CSV table of C-alpha atoms in Angstrom, one decimal:
chain,number,residue,atom,x,y,z
A,1,MET,CA,12.5,-9.1,18.5
A,2,ALA,CA,13.4,-8.3,14.7
A,3,GLU,CA,15.7,-5.1,14.6
A,4,LYS,CA,13.8,-2.6,13.2
A,5,GLU,CA,15.5,-0.7,9.8
A,6,LYS,CA,14.2,2.9,8.4
A,7,VAL,CA,14.7,2.7,4.5
A,8,TYR,CA,15.3,5.0,2.0
A,9,ALA,CA,12.6,4.1,-0.7
A,10,ALA,CA,11.6,7.5,-2.1
A,11,ASP,CA,11.4,11.7,-2.2
A,12,ALA,CA,8.7,12.5,-1.2
A,13,GLU,CA,7.3,15.6,-3.3
A,14,ALA,CA,7.2,12.7,-6.4
A,15,VAL,CA,5.2,10.1,-4.2
A,16,ARG,CA,2.5,13.2,-3.5
A,17,ARG,CA,3.1,14.0,-7.4
A,18,GLU,CA,2.2,10.3,-8.9
A,19,GLY,CA,0.2,9.6,-6.2
A,20,ARG,CA,2.3,6.2,-5.6
A,21,SER,CA,5.6,4.6,-6.1
A,22,ILE,CA,6.9,1.7,-6.7
A,23,VAL,CA,10.4,0.9,-4.9
A,24,ALA,CA,12.8,-2.3,-4.0
A,25,ALA,CA,13.7,-2.1,-0.5
A,26,ASN,CA,15.1,-5.1,1.4
A,27,GLY,CA,15.2,-7.3,-1.8
A,28,MET,CA,11.3,-6.3,-2.0
A,29,GLU,CA,9.0,-4.6,-3.9
A,30,ILE,CA,6.9,-1.6,-2.3
A,31,GLY,CA,4.1,0.2,-3.3
A,32,ILE,CA,4.3,3.5,-1.5
A,33,PHE,CA,1.0,5.5,-1.3
A,34,TYR,CA,-0.6,8.9,-0.9
A,35,VAL,CA,-4.4,9.7,-0.2
A,36,ASP,CA,-5.7,12.3,1.9
A,37,GLY,CA,-2.4,13.6,2.4
A,38,ARG,CA,-0.5,10.8,4.3
A,39,PHE,CA,1.9,7.8,2.6
A,40,TYR,CA,0.8,4.4,3.2
A,41,ALA,CA,3.3,1.3,2.0
A,42,TYR,CA,1.8,-2.2,1.3
A,43,ARG,CA,4.3,-5.3,-0.5
A,44,ASN,CA,4.0,-5.7,-3.7
A,45,MET,CA,2.6,-8.7,-3.5
A,46,CYS,CA,-1.2,-10.0,-3.9
A,47,PRO,CA,-2.0,-12.5,-0.9
A,48,HIS,CA,-4.6,-14.0,-3.4
A,49,ALA,CA,-2.2,-15.4,-6.2
A,50,GLY,CA,1.3,-13.7,-5.3
A,51,ALA,CA,0.6,-10.2,-8.0
A,52,PRO,CA,1.8,-7.3,-8.3
A,53,VAL,CA,-0.6,-5.6,-6.5
A,54,CYS,CA,0.2,-2.3,-6.0
A,55,VAL,CA,0.7,-1.4,-10.1
A,56,GLY,CA,-3.7,-2.1,-10.0
A,57,HIS,CA,-6.2,0.3,-10.5
A,58,VAL,CA,-7.0,3.0,-7.6
A,59,THR,CA,-10.7,4.0,-7.4
A,60,ASP,CA,-13.6,3.5,-5.7
A,61,THR,CA,-16.3,1.5,-3.9
A,62,ARG,CA,-19.9,1.7,-4.9
A,63,LEU,CA,-21.9,2.0,-1.9
A,64,PRO,CA,-25.8,0.1,-0.6
A,65,SER,CA,-28.4,2.8,-3.1
A,66,GLN,CA,-32.0,2.7,-4.4
A,67,VAL,CA,-31.9,1.1,-8.6
A,68,TYR,CA,-30.1,3.8,-10.7
A,69,GLU,CA,-28.9,5.9,-7.5
A,70,TYR,CA,-25.4,5.1,-7.5
A,71,GLN,CA,-23.5,6.9,-4.8
A,72,VAL,CA,-19.7,6.5,-4.2
A,73,GLY,CA,-17.7,5.8,-1.6
A,74,LEU,CA,-13.3,5.0,0.3
A,75,GLU,CA,-12.5,7.5,-3.4
A,76,GLY,CA,-9.0,6.8,-4.7
A,77,GLN,CA,-9.0,4.9,-1.5
A,78,VAL,CA,-9.3,1.6,-3.3
A,79,LEU,CA,-6.3,-0.9,-5.1
A,80,ARG,CA,-7.5,-3.8,-7.2
A,81,CYS,CA,-5.1,-6.1,-8.3
A,82,PRO,CA,-4.5,-6.7,-11.6
A,83,TRP,CA,-4.9,-10.2,-11.6
A,84,HIS,CA,-8.4,-11.7,-9.9
A,85,GLY,CA,-9.0,-7.8,-9.3
A,86,TRP,CA,-9.5,-8.3,-5.5
A,87,GLU,CA,-10.0,-4.3,-3.9
A,88,PHE,CA,-7.7,-3.5,-0.8
A,89,ASP,CA,-8.3,-0.4,1.3
A,90,LEU,CA,-4.8,1.7,0.7
A,91,LYS,CA,-6.0,3.5,4.5
A,92,ASN,CA,-5.1,-0.1,5.8
A,93,GLY,CA,-4.4,-2.2,3.6
A,94,ARG,CA,-7.9,-5.0,4.3
A,95,HIS,CA,-9.6,-6.3,1.7
A,96,LEU,CA,-12.7,-5.0,1.1
A,97,ALA,CA,-15.3,-8.0,1.5
A,98,ASP,CA,-13.1,-10.3,3.6
A,99,GLU,CA,-10.7,-7.9,6.8
A,100,SER,CA,-9.0,-10.5,7.4
A,101,ILE,CA,-7.1,-10.5,4.5
A,102,ARG,CA,-4.5,-7.5,4.3
A,103,LEU,CA,-1.5,-6.6,2.5
A,104,ARG,CA,1.9,-6.7,4.4
A,105,SER,CA,2.1,-2.9,5.6
A,106,PHE,CA,5.6,-0.6,7.1
A,107,GLU,CA,5.6,2.6,8.3
A,108,VAL,CA,6.3,5.0,6.2
A,109,VAL,CA,8.4,8.1,7.9
A,110,GLU,CA,8.8,11.4,5.7
A,111,GLU,CA,12.1,13.7,6.9
A,112,GLU,CA,13.7,16.3,4.6
A,113,GLY,CA,11.4,15.5,2.1
A,114,ARG,CA,12.6,12.1,1.8
A,115,LEU,CA,10.6,8.5,2.4
A,116,TYR,CA,11.6,5.8,4.6
A,117,LEU,CA,10.4,3.3,5.5
A,118,THR,CA,10.9,1.2,8.8
A,119,MET,CA,11.7,-2.5,8.3
A,120,GLY,CA,12.9,-5.9,9.3
A,121,SER,CA,16.5,-5.7,9.1
A,122,ASN,CA,17.4,-9.0,6.9
A,123,LYS,CA,21.1,-9.2,9.4
A,124,LYS,CA,21.2,-12.2,10.8
A,125,SER,CA,22.1,-12.0,14.9
A,126,LEU,CA,24.7,-14.1,16.2
A,127,PRO,CA,23.7,-16.9,19.2
């Protein structure tokens, strides 16, 4: 089983203030988002075509409604890929139309105002 390590990622208050931060950790770009009082982290790579998904627009989605009536859902919770418009729920990383597709996620831990990501170690173990 892969060894897990805690990697410093960002200042918690800065991410709260800005809503997101894109950082480098263990050789990957990771997007950290602050949504409804919680932090979420995803690899900055869309599963569709490898786009930098975490720089995409954070928006909402439309719910079924009557003609000329517009109801919004998942407000501030939908990440739209900048290349082809694929949409993902920021609270679970799942694609809105096909839940079998998801962004690669990482656990975020806040300690003393600092955010850490729980990641698999890049270290090779000896036999």
